[in-house]
Short mmCIF file of C-alpha atoms in Angstrom, two decimals:
data_model
loop_
_atom_site.label_atom_id
_atom_site.label_comp_id
_atom_site.label_asym_id
_atom_site.label_seq_id
_atom_site.Cartn_x
_atom_site.Cartn_y
_atom_site.Cartn_z
CA MET A 28 48.84 -48.28 39.27
CA SER A 29 46.05 -46.65 41.24
CA GLY A 30 42.87 -45.53 39.53
CA ASP A 31 43.80 -41.88 40.19
CA ASP A 32 47.03 -42.07 38.19
CA PRO A 33 47.04 -39.49 35.35
CA VAL A 34 48.60 -42.04 33.06
CA ASN A 35 45.40 -44.04 33.18
CA SER A 36 43.10 -41.03 33.23
CA GLY A 37 41.54 -42.17 29.97
CA ARG A 38 40.12 -45.19 31.83
CA ASN A 39 38.79 -43.19 34.76
CA PRO A 40 35.62 -41.11 34.28
CA ARG A 41 36.67 -38.54 36.88
CA TRP A 42 40.07 -37.94 35.28
CA ALA A 43 38.50 -37.96 31.83
CA GLY A 44 36.09 -35.21 32.86
CA MET A 45 38.88 -33.15 34.41
CA HIS A 46 41.02 -33.59 31.32
CA LYS A 47 38.19 -32.47 29.07
CA SER A 48 37.55 -29.40 31.23
CA PHE A 49 41.24 -28.51 31.24
CA SER A 50 41.42 -28.84 27.46
CA THR A 51 38.40 -26.56 27.06
CA LEU A 52 39.87 -23.93 29.41
CA LYS A 53 43.19 -24.08 27.59
CA SER A 54 41.47 -23.59 24.25
CA LEU A 55 39.42 -20.72 25.66
CA GLY A 56 42.55 -19.06 26.98
CA LEU A 57 44.28 -19.30 23.62
CA ALA A 58 41.17 -18.06 21.88
CA LEU A 59 40.99 -15.04 24.18
CA ALA A 60 44.65 -14.32 23.57
CA LEU A 61 44.11 -14.37 19.82
CA ALA A 62 40.98 -12.27 20.15
CA GLY A 63 42.98 -9.79 22.20
CA SER A 64 45.44 -9.40 19.35
CA VAL A 65 42.51 -8.63 17.06
CA VAL A 66 41.14 -5.99 19.46
CA ALA A 67 44.60 -4.49 19.74
CA GLY A 68 44.46 -3.75 16.05
CA SER A 69 41.21 -1.82 16.29
CA PRO A 70 41.28 1.98 15.85
CA ALA A 71 39.85 2.70 19.30
CA PHE A 72 42.55 0.67 21.04
CA ALA A 73 45.39 1.92 18.87
CA ASP A 74 44.47 5.56 19.55
CA ASN A 75 45.69 5.02 23.08
CA ALA A 76 48.61 2.81 22.10
CA PRO A 77 50.75 4.42 19.39
CA GLY A 78 52.76 2.05 17.25
CA LEU A 79 50.23 -0.79 17.21
CA PRO A 80 48.72 -1.82 13.84
CA VAL A 81 45.42 -0.18 12.95
CA TRP A 82 42.64 -1.59 10.78
CA SER A 83 42.44 0.28 7.49
CA GLU A 84 38.77 1.31 7.91
CA ASN A 85 35.49 0.52 9.59
CA PRO A 86 34.02 -2.31 7.47
CA PHE A 87 30.50 -0.91 7.96
CA ALA A 88 31.27 2.77 7.35
CA LEU A 89 30.92 2.97 3.58
CA THR A 90 27.59 4.40 2.41
CA LEU A 91 26.73 5.86 -0.98
CA SER A 92 26.09 9.60 -0.76
CA ASP A 93 22.79 11.10 -1.88
CA ASP A 94 24.40 13.06 -4.71
CA LEU A 95 24.93 9.76 -6.55
CA PHE A 96 21.15 9.45 -6.81
CA ALA A 97 20.26 13.00 -7.81
CA ARG A 98 16.88 13.42 -9.47
CA THR A 99 16.90 13.58 -13.25
CA ASP A 100 14.31 14.20 -15.93
CA GLU A 101 15.01 10.85 -17.59
CA LEU A 102 12.14 8.72 -18.68
CA ARG A 103 11.74 5.33 -17.03
CA PHE A 104 13.44 3.37 -19.83
CA GLU A 105 16.27 5.89 -20.18
CA LYS A 106 17.06 5.84 -16.48
CA ALA A 107 16.85 2.04 -16.27
CA THR A 108 19.27 1.77 -19.20
CA ARG A 109 21.80 4.14 -17.67
CA VAL A 110 21.58 2.61 -14.20
CA PHE A 111 21.97 -0.89 -15.62
CA GLY A 112 25.17 0.13 -17.40
CA GLU A 113 26.63 1.81 -14.32
CA ALA A 114 25.70 -0.93 -11.86
CA MET A 115 26.44 -4.05 -13.88
CA SER A 116 29.84 -3.05 -15.27
CA GLY A 117 33.14 -3.59 -13.47
CA ILE A 118 32.67 -7.31 -12.90
CA GLY A 119 36.27 -8.12 -13.80
CA ASP A 120 37.64 -5.46 -11.44
CA GLU A 121 35.41 -6.63 -8.62
CA LEU A 122 36.41 -10.27 -8.99
CA ALA A 123 40.06 -9.22 -9.05
CA ASP A 124 39.58 -7.15 -5.89
CA ILE A 125 37.92 -10.09 -4.11
CA ALA A 126 40.73 -12.46 -5.12
CA THR A 127 43.52 -10.07 -4.09
CA PHE A 128 41.94 -8.74 -0.88
CA PRO A 129 44.36 -10.59 1.46
CA VAL A 130 47.28 -8.91 -0.30
CA ARG A 131 45.70 -5.48 -0.67
CA ASP A 132 44.57 -5.25 2.97
CA PRO A 133 46.69 -7.68 4.98
CA ARG A 134 45.86 -6.08 8.34
CA THR A 135 42.12 -6.55 8.06
CA PHE A 136 42.56 -10.00 6.54
CA GLY A 137 45.01 -11.01 9.28
CA ALA A 138 42.72 -9.79 12.05
CA ALA A 139 39.76 -11.67 10.56
CA ALA A 140 41.82 -14.83 10.09
CA LEU A 141 43.05 -14.70 13.70
CA GLY A 142 39.51 -14.21 14.96
CA VAL A 143 38.16 -17.16 12.98
CA GLY A 144 41.15 -19.28 14.03
CA ALA A 145 40.41 -18.48 17.67
CA LEU A 146 36.83 -19.63 17.21
CA VAL A 147 37.96 -22.90 15.62
CA LEU A 148 39.79 -23.72 18.85
CA VAL A 149 36.56 -23.45 20.86
CA ASP A 150 34.14 -24.60 18.18
CA VAL A 151 32.96 -27.67 20.08
CA PRO A 152 31.54 -25.88 23.16
CA LEU A 153 30.33 -22.91 21.08
CA THR A 154 28.61 -25.03 18.46
CA THR A 155 27.13 -27.32 21.10
CA ALA A 156 25.63 -24.28 22.84
CA TYR A 157 24.40 -22.97 19.48
CA GLN A 158 22.69 -26.27 18.71
CA LYS A 159 21.02 -26.33 22.13
CA THR A 160 19.80 -22.74 22.24
CA LEU A 161 19.41 -21.15 18.79
CA VAL A 162 18.60 -24.09 16.54
CA PRO A 163 15.33 -24.91 18.40
CA ILE A 164 14.28 -21.25 18.01
CA GLY A 165 15.06 -21.42 14.30
CA GLU A 166 12.88 -24.51 13.94
CA LYS A 167 9.90 -22.50 15.18
CA LEU A 168 10.64 -19.63 12.79
CA SER A 169 11.03 -21.82 9.72
CA LEU A 170 9.66 -19.98 6.68
CA PRO A 171 7.62 -21.68 3.94
CA PRO A 172 9.13 -21.77 0.44
CA LEU A 173 7.96 -19.00 -1.88
CA SER A 174 7.38 -21.55 -4.62
CA ARG A 175 7.23 -25.33 -4.92
CA ASN A 176 7.87 -25.21 -8.64
CA PRO A 177 10.57 -27.81 -9.52
CA TRP A 178 12.39 -25.16 -11.55
CA LEU A 179 12.81 -23.02 -8.42
CA SER A 180 13.06 -25.65 -5.68
CA TRP A 181 16.79 -26.16 -6.33
CA MET A 182 17.44 -22.73 -4.80
CA GLY A 183 16.00 -23.79 -1.46
CA ARG A 184 13.99 -21.51 0.80
CA ASP A 185 16.91 -19.20 1.54
CA GLY A 186 17.77 -18.76 -2.11
CA GLN A 187 14.16 -18.07 -3.02
CA TYR A 188 13.89 -15.32 -0.41
CA MET A 189 17.20 -13.72 -1.39
CA VAL A 190 16.45 -13.79 -5.11
CA GLY A 191 12.91 -12.65 -4.35
CA ALA A 192 14.26 -9.65 -2.43
CA VAL A 193 16.48 -8.67 -5.36
CA ALA A 194 13.68 -9.11 -7.90
CA GLY A 195 11.15 -7.27 -5.76
CA THR A 196 13.47 -4.33 -5.17
CA TYR A 197 14.27 -4.06 -8.86
CA ALA A 198 10.61 -4.27 -9.88
CA PHE A 199 9.79 -1.47 -7.46
CA GLY A 200 12.70 0.59 -8.80
CA ILE A 201 11.46 0.26 -12.37
CA LEU A 202 7.81 0.97 -11.56
CA ALA A 203 8.61 3.96 -9.35
CA ASN A 204 11.49 5.14 -11.60
CA ASP A 205 13.59 4.99 -8.42
CA GLU A 206 17.32 4.91 -9.15
CA ARG A 207 18.36 3.99 -5.61
CA ALA A 208 16.15 0.88 -5.59
CA GLN A 209 17.45 -0.22 -9.00
CA VAL A 210 21.04 0.20 -7.84
CA ALA A 211 20.38 -1.68 -4.58
CA ALA A 212 18.85 -4.59 -6.47
CA MET A 213 21.59 -4.93 -9.08
CA LEU A 214 24.50 -4.47 -6.68
CA SER A 215 23.02 -6.96 -4.20
CA GLY A 216 22.43 -9.40 -7.07
CA LYS A 217 26.11 -9.12 -7.98
CA ALA A 218 27.09 -9.60 -4.33
CA LEU A 219 24.94 -12.75 -4.18
CA ALA A 220 26.62 -14.15 -7.30
CA TYR A 221 30.10 -13.32 -5.98
CA SER A 222 29.22 -14.99 -2.67
CA TYR A 223 28.28 -18.19 -4.46
CA LEU A 224 31.47 -18.16 -6.51
CA THR A 225 33.77 -17.27 -3.62
CA SER A 226 32.40 -19.32 -0.74
CA HIS A 227 30.46 -22.15 -2.33
CA ILE A 228 32.64 -22.92 -5.35
CA VAL A 229 36.18 -21.93 -4.36
CA LEU A 230 36.65 -21.82 -0.58
CA LYS A 231 34.51 -24.81 0.39
CA ALA A 232 36.52 -26.99 -2.00
CA GLY A 233 39.78 -25.51 -0.68
CA PHE A 234 39.07 -26.03 3.02
CA GLY A 235 37.16 -29.31 2.72
CA ARG A 236 36.02 -29.03 6.31
CA MET A 237 33.63 -31.61 7.74
CA ARG A 238 30.31 -30.38 9.10
CA PRO A 239 29.55 -30.93 12.81
CA GLU A 240 27.27 -33.63 14.08
CA PRO A 241 23.74 -32.17 14.23
CA ASP A 242 23.62 -33.03 17.97
CA LEU A 243 27.14 -32.77 19.36
CA ALA A 244 25.99 -33.03 22.97
CA ASN A 245 24.36 -36.45 22.51
CA TYR A 246 26.15 -38.11 19.61
CA THR A 247 26.93 -41.79 19.95
CA GLY A 248 28.64 -42.42 16.59
CA PRO A 249 29.49 -43.29 13.94
CA THR A 250 29.65 -39.83 12.38
CA GLY A 251 29.48 -40.69 8.66
CA ASP A 252 29.60 -37.49 6.61
CA TYR A 253 29.72 -35.41 9.80
CA SER A 254 32.40 -34.96 12.44
CA THR A 255 32.82 -34.26 16.13
CA SER A 256 36.21 -32.61 15.61
CA PRO A 257 36.51 -28.98 14.42
CA PHE A 258 39.92 -29.82 12.97
CA ASP A 259 38.68 -32.15 10.22
CA PHE A 260 39.84 -30.16 7.19
CA PHE A 261 40.71 -31.16 3.61
CA LYS A 262 38.15 -33.96 3.45
CA GLY A 263 36.19 -32.64 0.48
CA ASN A 264 36.00 -34.53 -2.76
CA ALA A 265 35.76 -31.84 -5.43
CA ILE A 266 34.07 -28.61 -6.44
CA ASN A 267 30.32 -28.87 -5.89
CA PHE A 268 27.84 -26.65 -7.68
CA ARG A 269 24.96 -28.01 -5.60
CA SER A 270 24.76 -28.32 -1.84
CA THR A 271 26.35 -31.46 -0.41
CA THR A 272 27.21 -32.57 3.13
CA ARG A 273 30.72 -34.01 3.16
CA GLY A 274 33.63 -31.59 3.38
CA THR A 275 31.63 -28.41 2.71
CA ALA A 276 31.41 -26.69 6.10
CA MET A 277 33.75 -23.69 5.78
CA PRO A 278 32.79 -21.04 5.03
CA SER A 279 29.03 -20.87 5.23
CA PHE A 280 27.76 -19.80 1.81
CA HIS A 281 24.43 -18.68 3.23
CA PHE A 282 26.08 -16.41 5.80
CA THR A 283 28.31 -15.03 3.06
CA ALA A 284 25.25 -14.28 0.95
CA TYR A 285 23.17 -12.86 3.84
CA PHE A 286 25.89 -10.46 4.91
CA SER A 287 27.05 -9.42 1.44
CA MET A 288 23.48 -8.44 0.53
CA ALA A 289 22.88 -6.76 3.91
CA ARG A 290 26.10 -4.78 3.48
CA VAL A 291 24.99 -3.58 0.03
CA TYR A 292 21.48 -2.61 1.13
CA SER A 293 22.82 -0.84 4.23
CA GLY A 294 25.36 1.03 2.11
CA VAL A 295 22.83 2.11 -0.52
CA TYR A 296 20.11 3.17 1.92
CA ASP A 297 22.33 4.20 4.88
CA ASN A 298 20.19 1.96 7.07
CA TYR A 299 21.70 -0.88 9.07
CA LEU A 300 18.75 -1.99 11.20
CA VAL A 301 16.44 -3.37 8.51
CA PRO A 302 18.99 -5.25 6.30
CA TYR A 303 20.84 -6.87 9.19
CA THR A 304 17.65 -7.74 11.08
CA LEU A 305 16.33 -9.53 8.00
CA ALA A 306 19.70 -11.23 7.46
CA GLY A 307 19.71 -12.42 11.07
CA ALA A 308 16.14 -13.70 10.79
CA LEU A 309 16.96 -15.66 7.63
CA ALA A 310 20.08 -17.09 9.24
CA LEU A 311 18.19 -18.16 12.36
CA GLN A 312 15.25 -19.77 10.59
CA SER A 313 17.58 -21.90 8.45
CA ALA A 314 19.93 -22.94 11.26
CA GLU A 315 18.70 -26.52 11.55
CA GLY A 316 19.33 -27.54 7.95
CA HIS A 317 22.80 -26.10 7.44
CA ASN A 318 24.85 -27.84 10.16
CA HIS A 319 27.79 -25.46 10.52
CA TRP A 320 30.42 -24.83 13.13
CA VAL A 321 30.16 -21.35 14.64
CA SER A 322 33.47 -20.40 13.02
CA ASP A 323 32.04 -21.35 9.59
CA MET A 324 29.23 -18.86 10.06
CA VAL A 325 31.50 -16.10 11.31
CA ALA A 326 33.90 -16.67 8.41
CA GLY A 327 30.99 -16.46 5.98
CA ALA A 328 29.74 -13.23 7.55
CA LEU A 329 33.20 -11.64 7.33
CA ILE A 330 33.67 -12.70 3.71
CA GLY A 331 30.21 -11.44 2.83
CA THR A 332 30.91 -8.08 4.45
CA GLY A 333 34.11 -7.77 2.43
CA ILE A 334 32.31 -8.65 -0.81
CA GLY A 335 29.61 -6.09 -0.11
CA ASN A 336 32.21 -3.40 0.54
CA ILE A 337 34.02 -4.17 -2.71
CA VAL A 338 30.79 -3.97 -4.71
CA LEU A 339 29.85 -0.64 -3.11
CA ARG A 340 33.32 0.86 -3.46
CA ASN A 341 33.67 -0.09 -7.10
CA TYR A 342 30.24 1.30 -7.94
CA GLU A 343 31.10 4.59 -6.25
CA ASP A 344 34.40 4.79 -8.13
CA ARG A 345 32.66 4.16 -11.46
CA LYS A 346 30.08 6.85 -10.75
CA ARG A 347 32.75 9.35 -9.75
CA GLY A 348 34.75 8.38 -12.83
CA GLY A 349 31.89 9.14 -15.19
CA LEU A 350 31.10 5.76 -16.73
CA GLN A 351 28.31 6.10 -19.30
CA GLY A 352 26.14 3.30 -20.58
CA SER A 353 23.50 2.96 -23.24
CA PHE A 354 21.09 0.29 -24.36
CA VAL A 355 19.77 0.12 -27.96
CA PRO A 356 16.90 -2.25 -28.75
CA VAL A 357 17.43 -4.39 -31.85
CA VAL A 358 14.44 -5.83 -33.72
CA SER A 359 14.81 -7.91 -36.85
CA SER A 360 13.22 -10.80 -38.68
CA ARG A 361 15.44 -13.13 -36.65
CA GLY A 362 14.17 -11.96 -33.29
CA VAL A 363 14.32 -9.24 -30.65
CA GLY A 364 17.41 -8.28 -28.67
CA GLY A 365 19.52 -5.34 -27.64
CA ARG A 366 22.99 -3.86 -27.58
CA ILE A 367 24.72 -2.40 -24.54
CA ASP A 368 27.55 0.11 -25.01
CA PHE A 369 29.83 1.57 -22.34
CA SER A 370 32.05 4.61 -22.60
CA PHE A 371 34.72 5.66 -20.10
#
């Protein structure tokens, strides 16, 4: 057969290049079709097309009203006690809402799943472009660790900055007797913990997706614990409490954490610019070390946004429902402690 025969295209560089380009265009076309179905479900589109499914709500619309933070004459310790009880309760309900979200809001979940699925189809060109353009910028923005103490180094730079933000906000809230700051800190701390449990512990083990080669454009093989295929799922070994490479790509825990905390801060302060700018800066400066497909990062951001919304919504419901909390110090010959009581 001649060298131009499609049957032998795998042996001919020209046919191989054409075949690769065709495959990319086909994937892009399917991705655009799936993305179109997601757009069709948006409120703006559906307003002009009656009968089409509509998303239940704008995922960034929820903000806590000012009347939830009305000034009181409480002393610093009294306010901190009450706010702690209101903010830190409801953990069981919030975990249940996170676990049942796909059933409770199938339209939003379906739209998000279709969008991420569309990105998986074009992950190779997208991630290659990401590695070429954004990763080098992130290398220049790399932040120093807040502490080199062995007891804190396990958190990594990202974890130190996120925990530091929570701790700093809470410290300010206590010193200034500022209820809004205390609430922002405790709710974002819960969102961070839920992000770790949801993305790092549960979903990474479930998907078992291989991370991409750090340099997809120039890889020569072998890939080892990485992959050049975005379809390498279910390759994980087990649940990992610490960060590992093999089979832990989807979803990105760090993007889940960044966006869950940004969603909480934006909802508490009704300010989107500062939280999401800081989240984007953290995500960019840590791009080199995480090795994710673009769809991993988008999935993490969507999950984090959902977690943040659940934390905000549940807090608002508890406040409207009149949950009361109290903290009583306990001092005895055996030590110092306290008792927390809640009333509904």
